[in-house]
Amino acid sequence: MKNLICFICLCVGLAVAARQTVFATPQNDYKTYANARFKYSISYPADLLIPQGEVENGDGQVFREKSGSVEMRVYGGYNVSNETLRSRYAELIRKWNNVTYKVLRRDWFVVSAMVNGKIHYQKTILRGGIFKTFEIEYDAVRGSTYNDVTDRIARSFKG
């Protein structure tokens, strides 16, 4: 009887451990890029995306995967044309025909679309007369890796 109880406990323990392994999400090494000119920051998975260096005028930076099939851009710009957030949002929806997700709030929006087999995702913030934008583009077949990564990056985008 004692052996049976030990065996059952061992089986339950292995089942719990296996379940945790199967459903564990990969942990990436996230680092933060902070832009001094436009006062925003964003976290990115340093083990997946390589910073290409801040652009000369200090607007932002491009990050690329080693294979080149994934690109993330983050940048800021003054609202010199006095555009509204709603007009930028509407323009992006018109530009990306196959919109799969969209949200418009008081000072930010998100639009995601499928364009030529690639997932395009953009989050734009408008604060203090400055547009701050994060974009990522990746092959749809890479969604199992990049959907969660994109969500985490978007939540980290502050400005």
Coordinates of C-alpha atoms in Angstrom, one line a residue:
M1 CA 0.0 0.0 0.0
K2 CA 2.8 2.4 0.9
N3 CA 4.5 1.7 -2.5
L4 CA 1.2 2.4 -4.3
I5 CA 0.8 5.8 -2.5
C6 CA 4.4 6.7 -3.4
F7 CA 3.8 5.7 -7.0
I8 CA 0.7 7.8 -7.2
C9 CA 2.4 10.8 -5.7
L10 CA 5.3 10.4 -8.1
C11 CA 2.9 10.3 -11.1
V12 CA 1.0 13.4 -9.9
G13 CA 4.3 15.2 -9.4
L14 CA 5.5 14.3 -12.8
A15 CA 2.2 15.3 -14.4
V16 CA 2.3 18.7 -12.7
A17 CA 5.9 19.3 -13.7
A18 CA 5.2 18.3 -17.3
R19 CA 2.2 20.6 -17.5
Q20 CA 4.2 23.5 -16.2
T21 CA 6.9 22.8 -18.8
V22 CA 4.5 22.6 -21.7
F23 CA 2.6 25.8 -20.8
A24 CA 5.6 27.9 -19.8
T25 CA 6.2 30.9 -21.9
P26 CA 9.7 31.6 -23.1
Q27 CA 11.4 34.2 -21.1
N28 CA 13.4 36.8 -23.1
D29 CA 16.2 39.0 -21.9
Y30 CA 14.4 42.4 -22.0
K31 CA 16.3 45.7 -22.1
T32 CA 15.0 49.2 -22.2
Y33 CA 15.7 51.9 -24.8
A34 CA 15.1 55.4 -23.5
N35 CA 14.9 58.4 -25.9
A36 CA 16.1 61.6 -24.4
R37 CA 14.9 63.9 -27.1
F38 CA 11.2 62.9 -27.1
K39 CA 11.0 61.5 -23.5
Y40 CA 9.8 58.0 -24.2
S41 CA 11.0 54.5 -23.3
I42 CA 10.3 51.0 -24.5
S43 CA 11.5 47.5 -23.5
Y44 CA 12.7 45.1 -26.2
P45 CA 13.8 41.4 -26.1
A46 CA 17.6 41.8 -26.5
D47 CA 18.0 38.1 -27.3
L48 CA 15.7 38.5 -30.3
L49 CA 16.0 42.1 -31.5
I50 CA 19.3 43.9 -32.1
P51 CA 19.4 47.7 -31.8
Q52 CA 20.7 49.3 -34.9
G53 CA 21.8 52.6 -33.2
E54 CA 19.9 55.7 -32.6
V55 CA 19.3 57.8 -35.7
E56 CA 21.5 60.9 -36.1
N57 CA 18.7 63.4 -35.3
G58 CA 17.8 61.5 -32.1
D59 CA 14.2 60.7 -33.1
G60 CA 14.4 57.0 -32.4
Q61 CA 15.9 53.6 -33.3
V62 CA 15.4 50.5 -35.4
F63 CA 15.7 47.0 -34.0
R64 CA 16.2 43.9 -36.2
E65 CA 16.2 40.2 -35.7
K66 CA 19.5 38.6 -37.0
S67 CA 17.6 37.0 -39.9
G68 CA 16.2 40.4 -40.9
S69 CA 12.7 39.0 -41.1
V70 CA 11.5 41.0 -38.1
E71 CA 11.9 44.8 -37.7
M72 CA 10.8 47.1 -34.9
R73 CA 10.9 50.9 -35.1
V74 CA 10.3 53.4 -32.4
Y75 CA 10.4 57.1 -33.0
G76 CA 9.0 60.5 -32.0
G77 CA 8.1 63.6 -33.9
Y78 CA 6.6 67.1 -33.2
N79 CA 3.0 67.5 -34.3
V80 CA 3.9 70.5 -36.6
S81 CA 0.8 70.0 -38.8
N82 CA -1.6 70.0 -35.7
E83 CA -3.0 66.7 -36.7
T84 CA -5.4 64.9 -34.4
L85 CA -4.8 61.5 -33.0
R86 CA -8.0 60.4 -34.6
S87 CA -6.8 61.6 -38.1
R88 CA -3.6 59.6 -37.8
Y89 CA -5.6 56.6 -36.7
A90 CA -8.0 56.9 -39.6
E91 CA -5.1 57.3 -42.1
L92 CA -3.4 54.2 -40.9
I93 CA -6.7 52.1 -41.1
R94 CA -7.1 53.3 -44.7
K95 CA -3.4 52.5 -45.5
W96 CA -3.6 49.0 -44.0
N97 CA -6.6 47.3 -45.8
N98 CA -6.7 44.1 -43.7
V99 CA -7.0 45.5 -40.2
T100 CA -7.4 42.8 -37.6
Y101 CA -7.4 44.8 -34.4
K102 CA -7.9 48.5 -33.6
V103 CA -8.3 50.6 -30.5
L104 CA -8.5 54.4 -30.1
R105 CA -8.2 56.1 -26.7
R106 CA -7.9 59.7 -25.6
D107 CA -4.1 59.9 -26.1
W108 CA -3.1 56.7 -27.9
F109 CA -4.2 54.2 -30.5
V110 CA -3.2 50.7 -31.6
V111 CA -3.8 49.2 -35.1
S112 CA -2.8 45.8 -36.2
A113 CA -3.2 44.3 -39.7
M114 CA -2.1 41.5 -42.0
V115 CA -0.3 42.9 -45.0
N116 CA 1.3 40.5 -47.6
G117 CA 1.7 37.7 -45.1
K118 CA 3.2 39.9 -42.4
I119 CA 1.7 41.2 -39.2
H120 CA 2.0 44.9 -38.8
Y121 CA 1.4 46.4 -35.4
Q122 CA 1.6 50.1 -34.5
K123 CA 1.0 52.0 -31.2
T124 CA 1.0 55.8 -31.3
I125 CA 0.9 58.1 -28.4
L126 CA 0.1 61.9 -28.6
R127 CA 1.3 63.9 -25.6
G128 CA 2.4 67.5 -25.3
G129 CA 2.3 68.0 -29.1
I130 CA 4.6 65.1 -29.8
F131 CA 3.7 61.8 -31.6
K132 CA 5.6 58.8 -30.2
T133 CA 5.2 55.7 -32.3
F134 CA 6.2 52.0 -31.9
E135 CA 5.9 49.7 -34.9
I136 CA 6.8 46.0 -35.4
E137 CA 6.5 43.9 -38.5
Y138 CA 7.0 40.1 -38.7
D139 CA 6.0 37.1 -40.8
A140 CA 2.6 35.7 -39.7
V141 CA 4.2 32.3 -39.3
R142 CA 6.3 33.7 -36.5
G143 CA 3.2 34.7 -34.5
S144 CA 3.8 32.0 -31.9
T145 CA 6.9 33.8 -30.9
Y146 CA 6.1 37.5 -31.7
N147 CA 2.5 37.9 -30.7
D148 CA 3.3 37.7 -26.9
V149 CA 6.5 39.7 -27.4
T150 CA 4.6 42.4 -29.2
D151 CA 2.1 42.6 -26.4
R152 CA 4.8 42.9 -23.8
I153 CA 6.7 45.6 -25.8
A154 CA 3.5 47.6 -26.4
R155 CA 2.6 47.5 -22.6
S156 CA 6.2 48.8 -21.8
F157 CA 5.9 51.7 -24.3
K158 CA 5.8 54.9 -22.1
G159 CA 6.0 58.5 -23.0

